[in-house]
Short mmCIF file of C-alpha atoms in Angstrom, two decimals:
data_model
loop_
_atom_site.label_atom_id
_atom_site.label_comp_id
_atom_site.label_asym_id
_atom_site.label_seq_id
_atom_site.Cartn_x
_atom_site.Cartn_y
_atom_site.Cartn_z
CA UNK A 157 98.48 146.98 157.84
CA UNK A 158 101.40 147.80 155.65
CA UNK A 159 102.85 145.85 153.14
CA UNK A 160 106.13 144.51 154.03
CA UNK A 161 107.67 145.34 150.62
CA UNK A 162 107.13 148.44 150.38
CA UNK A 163 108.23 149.25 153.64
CA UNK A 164 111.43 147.93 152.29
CA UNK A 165 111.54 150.26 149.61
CA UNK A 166 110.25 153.19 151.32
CA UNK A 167 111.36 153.12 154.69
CA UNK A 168 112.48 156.85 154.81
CA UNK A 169 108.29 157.21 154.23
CA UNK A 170 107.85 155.10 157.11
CA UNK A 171 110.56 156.86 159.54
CA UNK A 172 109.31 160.38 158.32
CA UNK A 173 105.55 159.57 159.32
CA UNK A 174 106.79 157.61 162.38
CA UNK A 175 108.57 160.85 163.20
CA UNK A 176 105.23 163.16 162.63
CA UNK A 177 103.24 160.87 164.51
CA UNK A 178 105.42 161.09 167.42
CA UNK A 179 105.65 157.08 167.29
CA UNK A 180 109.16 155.67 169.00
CA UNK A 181 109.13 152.73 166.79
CA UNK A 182 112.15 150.60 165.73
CA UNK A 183 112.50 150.21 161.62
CA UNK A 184 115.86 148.91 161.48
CA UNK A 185 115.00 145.82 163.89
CA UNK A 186 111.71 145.01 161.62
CA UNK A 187 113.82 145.11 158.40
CA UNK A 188 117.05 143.09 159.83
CA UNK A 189 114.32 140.26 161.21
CA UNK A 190 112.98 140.86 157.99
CA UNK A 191 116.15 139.65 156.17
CA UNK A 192 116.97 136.82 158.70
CA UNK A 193 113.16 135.42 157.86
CA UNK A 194 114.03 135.90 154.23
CA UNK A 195 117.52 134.08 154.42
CA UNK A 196 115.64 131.50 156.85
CA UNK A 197 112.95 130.92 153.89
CA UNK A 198 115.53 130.29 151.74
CA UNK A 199 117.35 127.75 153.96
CA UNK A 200 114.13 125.98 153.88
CA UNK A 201 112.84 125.95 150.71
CA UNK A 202 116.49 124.63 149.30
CA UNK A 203 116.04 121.89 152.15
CA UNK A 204 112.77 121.10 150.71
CA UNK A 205 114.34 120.79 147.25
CA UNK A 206 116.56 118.82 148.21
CA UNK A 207 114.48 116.00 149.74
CA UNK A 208 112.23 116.06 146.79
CA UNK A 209 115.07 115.38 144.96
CA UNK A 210 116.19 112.27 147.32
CA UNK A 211 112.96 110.91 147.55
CA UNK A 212 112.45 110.69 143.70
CA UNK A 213 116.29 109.34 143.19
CA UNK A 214 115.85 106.66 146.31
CA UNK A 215 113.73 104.49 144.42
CA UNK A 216 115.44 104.74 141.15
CA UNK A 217 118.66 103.53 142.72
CA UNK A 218 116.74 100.84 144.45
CA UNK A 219 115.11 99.64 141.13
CA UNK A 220 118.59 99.81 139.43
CA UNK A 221 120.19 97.24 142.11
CA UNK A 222 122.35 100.41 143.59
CA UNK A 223 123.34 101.38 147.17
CA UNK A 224 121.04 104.55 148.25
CA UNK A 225 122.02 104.31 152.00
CA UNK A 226 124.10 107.62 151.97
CA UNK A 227 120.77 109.31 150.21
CA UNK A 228 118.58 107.92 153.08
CA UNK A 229 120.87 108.82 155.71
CA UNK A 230 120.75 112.53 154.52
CA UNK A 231 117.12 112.35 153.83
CA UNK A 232 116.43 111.49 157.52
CA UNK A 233 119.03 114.29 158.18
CA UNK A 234 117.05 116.91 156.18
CA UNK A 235 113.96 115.82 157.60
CA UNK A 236 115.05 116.39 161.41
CA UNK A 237 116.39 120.02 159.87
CA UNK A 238 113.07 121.00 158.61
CA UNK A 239 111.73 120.04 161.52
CA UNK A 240 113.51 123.04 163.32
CA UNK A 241 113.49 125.06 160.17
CA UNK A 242 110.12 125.46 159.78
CA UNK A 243 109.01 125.78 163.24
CA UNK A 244 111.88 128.60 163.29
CA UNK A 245 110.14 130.28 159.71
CA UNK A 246 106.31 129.94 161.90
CA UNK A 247 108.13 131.87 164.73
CA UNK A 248 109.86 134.45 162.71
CA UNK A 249 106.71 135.17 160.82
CA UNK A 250 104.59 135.32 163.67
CA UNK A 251 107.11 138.21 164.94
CA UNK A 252 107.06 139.97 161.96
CA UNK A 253 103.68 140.30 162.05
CA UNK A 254 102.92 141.32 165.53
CA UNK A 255 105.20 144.11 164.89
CA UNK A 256 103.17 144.74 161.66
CA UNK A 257 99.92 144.72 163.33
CA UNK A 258 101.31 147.82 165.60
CA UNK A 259 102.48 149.94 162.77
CA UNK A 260 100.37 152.75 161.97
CA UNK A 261 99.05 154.23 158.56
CA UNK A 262 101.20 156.55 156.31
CA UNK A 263 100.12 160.07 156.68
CA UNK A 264 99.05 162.01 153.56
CA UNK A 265 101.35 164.69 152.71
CA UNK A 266 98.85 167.29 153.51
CA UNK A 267 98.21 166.39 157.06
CA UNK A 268 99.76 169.06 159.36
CA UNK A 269 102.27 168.12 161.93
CA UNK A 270 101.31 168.87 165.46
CA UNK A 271 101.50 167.22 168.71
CA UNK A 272 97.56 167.87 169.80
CA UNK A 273 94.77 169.13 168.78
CA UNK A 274 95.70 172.52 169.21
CA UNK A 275 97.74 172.44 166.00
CA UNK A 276 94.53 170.84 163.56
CA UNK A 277 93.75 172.88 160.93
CA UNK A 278 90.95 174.86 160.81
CA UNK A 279 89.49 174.23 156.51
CA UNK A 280 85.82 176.03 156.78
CA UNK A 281 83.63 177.81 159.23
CA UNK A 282 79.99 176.93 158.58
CA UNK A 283 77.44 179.59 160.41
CA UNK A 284 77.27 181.50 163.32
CA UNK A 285 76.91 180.77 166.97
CA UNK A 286 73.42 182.02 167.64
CA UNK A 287 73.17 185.06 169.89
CA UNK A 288 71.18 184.84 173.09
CA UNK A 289 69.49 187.24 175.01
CA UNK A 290 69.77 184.48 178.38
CA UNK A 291 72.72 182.55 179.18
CA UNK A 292 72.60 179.57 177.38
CA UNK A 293 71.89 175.94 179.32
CA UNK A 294 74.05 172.72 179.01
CA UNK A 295 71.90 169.92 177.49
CA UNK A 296 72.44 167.70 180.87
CA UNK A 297 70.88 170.94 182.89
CA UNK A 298 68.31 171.57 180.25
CA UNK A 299 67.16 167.73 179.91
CA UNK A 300 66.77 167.40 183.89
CA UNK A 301 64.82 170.76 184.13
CA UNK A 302 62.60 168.76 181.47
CA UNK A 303 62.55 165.62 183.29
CA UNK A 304 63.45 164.01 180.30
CA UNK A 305 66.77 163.13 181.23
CA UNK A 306 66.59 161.24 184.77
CA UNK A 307 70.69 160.37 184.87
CA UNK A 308 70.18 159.48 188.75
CA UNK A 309 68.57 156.03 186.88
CA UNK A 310 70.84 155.62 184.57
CA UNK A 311 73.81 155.71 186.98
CA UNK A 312 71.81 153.40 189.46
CA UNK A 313 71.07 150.27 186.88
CA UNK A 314 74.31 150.60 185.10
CA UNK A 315 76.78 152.93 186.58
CA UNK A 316 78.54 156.26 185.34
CA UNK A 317 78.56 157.13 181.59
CA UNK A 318 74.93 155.70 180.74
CA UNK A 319 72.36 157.66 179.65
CA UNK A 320 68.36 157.28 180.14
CA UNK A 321 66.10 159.22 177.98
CA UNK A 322 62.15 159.36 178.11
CA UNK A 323 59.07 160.87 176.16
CA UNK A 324 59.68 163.39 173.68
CA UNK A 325 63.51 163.14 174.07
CA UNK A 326 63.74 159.63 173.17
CA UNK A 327 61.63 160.22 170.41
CA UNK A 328 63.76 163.01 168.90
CA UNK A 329 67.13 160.76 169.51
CA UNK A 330 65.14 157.96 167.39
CA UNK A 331 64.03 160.75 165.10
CA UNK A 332 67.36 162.34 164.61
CA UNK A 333 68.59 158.59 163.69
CA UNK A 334 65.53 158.00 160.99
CA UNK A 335 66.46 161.85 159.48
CA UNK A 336 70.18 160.98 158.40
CA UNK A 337 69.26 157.46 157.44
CA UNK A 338 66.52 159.18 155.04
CA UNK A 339 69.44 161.90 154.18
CA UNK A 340 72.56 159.28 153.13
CA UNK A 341 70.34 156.61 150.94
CA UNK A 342 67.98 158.72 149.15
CA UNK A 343 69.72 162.01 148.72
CA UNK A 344 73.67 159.74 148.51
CA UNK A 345 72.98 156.60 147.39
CA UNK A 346 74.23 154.56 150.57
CA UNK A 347 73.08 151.28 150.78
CA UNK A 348 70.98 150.82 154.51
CA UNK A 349 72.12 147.57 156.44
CA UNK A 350 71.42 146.43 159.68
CA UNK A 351 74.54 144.35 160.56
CA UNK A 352 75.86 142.56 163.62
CA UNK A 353 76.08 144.54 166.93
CA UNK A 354 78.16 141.48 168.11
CA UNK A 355 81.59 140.27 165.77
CA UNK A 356 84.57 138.01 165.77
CA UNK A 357 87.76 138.87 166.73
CA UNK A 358 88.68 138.80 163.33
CA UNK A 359 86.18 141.33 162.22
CA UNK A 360 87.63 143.61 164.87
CA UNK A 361 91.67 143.25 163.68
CA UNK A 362 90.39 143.81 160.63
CA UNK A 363 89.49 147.34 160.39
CA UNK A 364 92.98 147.80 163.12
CA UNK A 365 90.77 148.43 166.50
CA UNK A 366 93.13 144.93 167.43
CA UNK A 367 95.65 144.68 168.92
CA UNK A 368 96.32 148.30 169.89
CA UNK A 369 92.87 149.35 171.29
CA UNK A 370 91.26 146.33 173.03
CA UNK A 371 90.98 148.02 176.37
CA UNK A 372 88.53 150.43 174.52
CA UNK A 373 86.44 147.25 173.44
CA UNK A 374 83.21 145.78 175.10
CA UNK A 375 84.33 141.64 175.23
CA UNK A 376 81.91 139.49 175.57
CA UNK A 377 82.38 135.68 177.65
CA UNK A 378 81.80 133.93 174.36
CA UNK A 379 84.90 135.82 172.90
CA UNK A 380 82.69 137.99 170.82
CA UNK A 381 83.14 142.15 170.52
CA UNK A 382 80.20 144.84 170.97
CA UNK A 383 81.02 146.92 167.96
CA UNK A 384 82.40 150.40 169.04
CA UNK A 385 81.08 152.10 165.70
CA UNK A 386 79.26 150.28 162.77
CA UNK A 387 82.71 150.88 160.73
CA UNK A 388 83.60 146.97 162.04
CA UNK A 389 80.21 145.61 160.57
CA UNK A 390 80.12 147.63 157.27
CA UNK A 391 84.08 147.54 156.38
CA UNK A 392 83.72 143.37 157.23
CA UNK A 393 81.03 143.21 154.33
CA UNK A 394 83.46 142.90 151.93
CA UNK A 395 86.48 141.10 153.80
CA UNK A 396 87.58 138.17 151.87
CA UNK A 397 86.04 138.78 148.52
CA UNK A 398 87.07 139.80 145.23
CA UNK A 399 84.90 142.63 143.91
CA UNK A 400 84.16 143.67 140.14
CA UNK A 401 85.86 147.13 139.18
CA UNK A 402 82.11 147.92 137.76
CA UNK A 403 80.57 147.46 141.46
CA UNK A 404 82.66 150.32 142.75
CA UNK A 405 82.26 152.29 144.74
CA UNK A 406 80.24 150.22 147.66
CA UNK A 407 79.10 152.84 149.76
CA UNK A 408 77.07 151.36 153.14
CA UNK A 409 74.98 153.16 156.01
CA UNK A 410 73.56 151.78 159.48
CA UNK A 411 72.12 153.38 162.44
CA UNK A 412 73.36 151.42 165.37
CA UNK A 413 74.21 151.29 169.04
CA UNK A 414 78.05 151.36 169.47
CA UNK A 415 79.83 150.70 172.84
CA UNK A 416 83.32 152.44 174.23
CA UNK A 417 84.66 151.16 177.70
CA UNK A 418 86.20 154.84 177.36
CA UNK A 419 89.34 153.57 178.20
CA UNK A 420 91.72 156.18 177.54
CA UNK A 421 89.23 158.98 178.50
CA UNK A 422 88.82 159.06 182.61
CA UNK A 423 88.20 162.39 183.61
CA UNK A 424 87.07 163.71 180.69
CA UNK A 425 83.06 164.84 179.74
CA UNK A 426 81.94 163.17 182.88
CA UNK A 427 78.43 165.76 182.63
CA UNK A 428 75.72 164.84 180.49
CA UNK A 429 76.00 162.46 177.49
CA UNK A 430 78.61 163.54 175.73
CA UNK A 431 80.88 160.79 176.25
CA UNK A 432 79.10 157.54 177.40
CA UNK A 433 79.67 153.80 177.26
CA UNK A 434 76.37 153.30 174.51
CA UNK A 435 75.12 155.77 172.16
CA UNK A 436 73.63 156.01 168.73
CA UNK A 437 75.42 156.84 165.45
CA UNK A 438 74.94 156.70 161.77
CA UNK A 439 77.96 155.48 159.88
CA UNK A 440 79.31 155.47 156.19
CA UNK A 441 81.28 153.13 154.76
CA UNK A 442 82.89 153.69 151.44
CA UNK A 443 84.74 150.67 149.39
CA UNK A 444 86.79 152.53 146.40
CA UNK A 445 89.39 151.22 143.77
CA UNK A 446 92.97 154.00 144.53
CA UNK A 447 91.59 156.34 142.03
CA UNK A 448 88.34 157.05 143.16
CA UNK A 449 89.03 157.34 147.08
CA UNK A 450 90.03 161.10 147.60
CA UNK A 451 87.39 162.04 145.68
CA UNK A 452 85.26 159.46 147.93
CA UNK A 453 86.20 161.19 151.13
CA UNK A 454 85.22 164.72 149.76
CA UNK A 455 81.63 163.54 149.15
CA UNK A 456 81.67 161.42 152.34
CA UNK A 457 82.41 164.44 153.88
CA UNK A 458 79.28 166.84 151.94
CA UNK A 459 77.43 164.34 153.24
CA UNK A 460 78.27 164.50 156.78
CA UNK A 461 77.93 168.08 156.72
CA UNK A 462 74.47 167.83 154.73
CA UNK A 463 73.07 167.02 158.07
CA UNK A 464 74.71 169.79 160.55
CA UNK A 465 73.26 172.31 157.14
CA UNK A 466 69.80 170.84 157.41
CA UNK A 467 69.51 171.06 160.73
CA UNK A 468 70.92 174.56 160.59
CA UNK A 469 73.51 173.74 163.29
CA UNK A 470 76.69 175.60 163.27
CA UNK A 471 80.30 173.57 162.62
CA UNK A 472 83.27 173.85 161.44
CA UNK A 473 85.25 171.26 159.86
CA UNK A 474 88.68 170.50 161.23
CA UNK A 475 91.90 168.90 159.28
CA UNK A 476 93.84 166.53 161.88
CA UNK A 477 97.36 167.19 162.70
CA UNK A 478 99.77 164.17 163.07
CA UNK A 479 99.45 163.46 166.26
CA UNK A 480 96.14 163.94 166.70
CA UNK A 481 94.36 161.62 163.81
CA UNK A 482 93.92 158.00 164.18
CA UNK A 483 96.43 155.68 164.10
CA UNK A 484 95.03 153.60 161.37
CA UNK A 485 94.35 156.73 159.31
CA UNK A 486 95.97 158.15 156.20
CA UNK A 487 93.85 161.41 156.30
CA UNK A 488 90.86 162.58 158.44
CA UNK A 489 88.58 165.04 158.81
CA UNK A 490 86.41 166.23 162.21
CA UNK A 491 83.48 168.22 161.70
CA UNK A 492 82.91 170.37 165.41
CA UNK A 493 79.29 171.19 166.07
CA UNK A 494 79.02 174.50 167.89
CA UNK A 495 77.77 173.99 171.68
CA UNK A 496 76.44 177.36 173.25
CA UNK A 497 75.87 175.45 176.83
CA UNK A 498 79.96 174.68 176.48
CA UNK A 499 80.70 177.39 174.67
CA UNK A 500 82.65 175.22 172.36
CA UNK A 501 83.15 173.29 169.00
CA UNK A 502 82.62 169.85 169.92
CA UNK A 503 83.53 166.51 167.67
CA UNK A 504 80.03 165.23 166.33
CA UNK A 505 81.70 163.42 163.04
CA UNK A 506 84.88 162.14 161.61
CA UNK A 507 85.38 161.29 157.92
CA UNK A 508 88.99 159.35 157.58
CA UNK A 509 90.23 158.11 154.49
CA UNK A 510 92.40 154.29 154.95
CA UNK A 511 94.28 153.90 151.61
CA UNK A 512 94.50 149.75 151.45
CA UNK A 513 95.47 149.70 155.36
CA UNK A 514 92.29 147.98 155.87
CA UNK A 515 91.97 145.85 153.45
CA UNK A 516 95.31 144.47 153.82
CA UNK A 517 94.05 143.33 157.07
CA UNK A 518 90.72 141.78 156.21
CA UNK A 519 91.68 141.07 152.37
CA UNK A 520 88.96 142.85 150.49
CA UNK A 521 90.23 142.90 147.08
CA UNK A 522 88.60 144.20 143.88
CA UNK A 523 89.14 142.39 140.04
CA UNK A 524 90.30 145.76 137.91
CA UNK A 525 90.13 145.34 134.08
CA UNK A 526 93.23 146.35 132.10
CA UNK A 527 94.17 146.81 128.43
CA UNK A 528 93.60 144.21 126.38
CA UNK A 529 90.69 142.51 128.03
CA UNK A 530 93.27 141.34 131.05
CA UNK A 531 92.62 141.55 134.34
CA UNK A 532 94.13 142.20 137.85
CA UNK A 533 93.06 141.92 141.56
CA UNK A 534 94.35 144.63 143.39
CA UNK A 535 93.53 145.44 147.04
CA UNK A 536 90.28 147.88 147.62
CA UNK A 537 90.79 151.41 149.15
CA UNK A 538 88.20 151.77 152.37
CA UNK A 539 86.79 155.21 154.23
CA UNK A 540 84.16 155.80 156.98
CA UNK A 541 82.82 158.53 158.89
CA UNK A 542 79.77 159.50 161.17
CA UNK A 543 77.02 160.81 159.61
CA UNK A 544 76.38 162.14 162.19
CA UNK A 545 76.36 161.08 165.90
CA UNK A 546 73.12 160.72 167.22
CA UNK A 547 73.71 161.32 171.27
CA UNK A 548 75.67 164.31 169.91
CA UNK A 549 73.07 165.66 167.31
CA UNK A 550 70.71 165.09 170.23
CA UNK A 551 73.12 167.60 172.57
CA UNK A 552 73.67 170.41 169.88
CA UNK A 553 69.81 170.52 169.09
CA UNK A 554 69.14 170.64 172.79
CA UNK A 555 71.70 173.62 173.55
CA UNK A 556 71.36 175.87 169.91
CA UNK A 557 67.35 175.42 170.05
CA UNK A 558 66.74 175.99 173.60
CA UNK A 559 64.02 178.84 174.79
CA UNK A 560 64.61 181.43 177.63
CA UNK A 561 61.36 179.19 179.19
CA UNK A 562 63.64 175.93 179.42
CA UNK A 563 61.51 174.57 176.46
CA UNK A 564 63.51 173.67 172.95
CA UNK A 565 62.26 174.33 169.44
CA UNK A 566 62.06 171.51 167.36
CA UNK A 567 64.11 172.28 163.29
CA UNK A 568 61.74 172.07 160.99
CA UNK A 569 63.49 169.26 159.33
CA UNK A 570 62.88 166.92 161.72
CA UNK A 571 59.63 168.21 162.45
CA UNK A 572 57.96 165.72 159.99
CA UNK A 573 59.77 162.54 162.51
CA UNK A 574 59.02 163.77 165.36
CA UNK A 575 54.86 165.08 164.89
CA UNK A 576 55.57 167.86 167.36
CA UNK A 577 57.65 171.27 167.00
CA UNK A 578 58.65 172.28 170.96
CA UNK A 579 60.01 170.02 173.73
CA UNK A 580 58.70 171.12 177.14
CA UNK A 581 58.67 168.05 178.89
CA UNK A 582 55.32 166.74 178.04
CA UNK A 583 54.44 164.04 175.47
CA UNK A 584 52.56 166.36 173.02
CA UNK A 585 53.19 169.94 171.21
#
């Protein structure tokens, strides 16, 4: 969420990002209810005054023998004015904020305008698309030919967009999982937590999935949310607490299931598992003071594409254009696996960085020392990105491994996780 005063004193920022976004939003109606709030606040707090004033001078006038009718008729006046007053100032501040809650982040300078994806830029190529002598599979053709990947009972026990794998498929989807775990907290120092699958909806408006994107939520009849990514968990870890400068930065991982009603995306990757209403994915969380947070997403960022290198999985890593990155974002970048079945770069990780957008929301603060032994508490700075995907690791392992014979080699660095090196649809090497 942005800060109210700054928007006042930057709202050319505002417009210009607004504008790049693509966003029809009206400023000048936030700002004038912004002053009518303000000159309402002031109404009331002089009101307040006031009657302080009359109810200390009331009984000095009594004590003294005087007449204090005329104070006690305008006290009961100023009390019937308050009355309206303040329920006016809960009203006006409740619309402030609603239209607060639907403003996005400020873009970075460097993020390119563009109106889709067509215009993200394009930062690093990272090997090449392996050469076949056959024409490549799609994982959803490869994993039936396997019998590994029955999505006929899936779709029967829950419907389109669910996925059911068996034998040595399942065990390379919980392999792939165990692998980047083992890669972010020994090799990056994340911290491994195994958080809530299941949150308020205050854990949810606090990283910005609410208001604006609760038809892509999972809401439960007890009012709780199935997390969509383990960014709602993690980021909440630190949501209304003040943290030491020293303790910085707070960097968290978890392997969980996330949920997507997939909302916004009917018609699109209908095959396979691409796009489905549960999957796996292993997320980072990074909590940073300002200074440290650019720097923060960089290394996020190595560490995403640590993975993709070990597994020795082409990628590329993508900078999102305006309209394209999310709407809570300040800067992002997508790292696209290479997918011979699609003949495609495919999304299989996002690294965005938040500024205090976040943290506004859920107010994670941090305590940061100053000259002269003072201290201030300023609001944290908060990133997250997949590290990687699971369901999507799973897909590009299928597709750049597979054999002319329908079976898939296993890379070697997963070999040790899974205790078998070729997938042919039985449950042994």
């Amino acid at each position: 969420m942005l800060n109210l005063r700054w928007i006042r004193e930057n709202t050319d920022v505002l417009i210009d990002t607004l504008k790049r976004r693509g966003i029809d939003f009206d400023v000048s109606l936030l700002l004038q209810m912004d002053v009518d709030y303000r000159t309402l606040l002031f109404q009331v707090q002089a009101l307040q005054e006031e009657r302080n004033t009359i109810a200390k001078t009331i009984p000095e006038l009594k004590k003294q023998g005087q007449d204090a009718s005329d104070l006690i008729t305008r006290g009961n006046a100023i009390k019937a004015d308050l009355v309206e007053l303040e329920a006016k100032e809960v009203e006006g501040r409740e619309q402030i904020d609603s239209l607060l809650h639907v403003l996005p982040n400020i873009l970075a300078e460097d993020v390119p305008f563009g109106t889709s994806e067509e215009a993200n830029e394009c930062i690093k190529v990272i090997g090449e698309p392996k050469k076949f002598d056959f024409n490549p599979l799609t994982h959803e053709v490869l994993g039936t030919k396997l019998g590994l990947m029955p999505f006929e009972l899936a779709t029967q026990m829950s419907g389109s967009r669910f996925v059911v794998l068996k034998g040595q498929l399942a065990k390379l989807e919980r392999a792939l999982g165990q692998f980047m775990l083992d890669t972010h907290t020994n090799k990056y120092g994340y911290e491994e937590v195994s958080p809530p699958l299941l949150v308020r909806k205050e854990a949810v408006f606090g990283v910005g999935q609410l208001p604006k994107f609760e038809e892509d939520l999972f809401k439960t009849t007890s009012g709780h949310y199935l997390i969509s990514t383990a960014e709602v968990s993690l980021t909440n870890l630190v949501a209304d607490q003040i943290l030491a400068e020293s303790d910085l930065p707070k960097r968290f991982t978890a392997l969980t299931p996330c949920f997507r009603s997939e909302a916004g995306a009917a018609g699109k990757d209908t095959k396979g598992m691409f796009r489905v209403h549960q999957f796996y994915k292993v997320e980072l969380v990074s909590i940073t003071k300002p200074s440290q947070a650019l720097s923060e997403h960089e290394r996020m960022l190595a560490a995403a594409e640590d993975v993709l290198q070990q597994l020795g999985l082409p990628y590329r890593v993508m900078k999102l254009c305006s309209q394209d990155i999310g709407f809570y974002s300040h800067k992002t970048y997508d790292i696209e696996v290479w997918l011979p079945g699609q003949k495609a770069y495919r999304e299989i990780s996002s690294c965005s960085y938040f500024t205090d957008y976040q943290a506004r929301r859920m107010n994670a603060r941090f305590r940061q020392n100053t000259e002269g032994g003072k201290s201030q508490v300023e609001l944290a700075h908060t990133l997250n990105g997949s590290g990687v995907a699971v369901g999507r690791a799973l897909i590009a392992v299928m597709e750049n491994y597979q054999q002319a014979d329908g079976s898939i080699l296993i890379p070697e660095a997963l070999v040790p996780y899974t205790g078998f090196r070729v997938i042919n649809g039985e449950n042994h090497d």
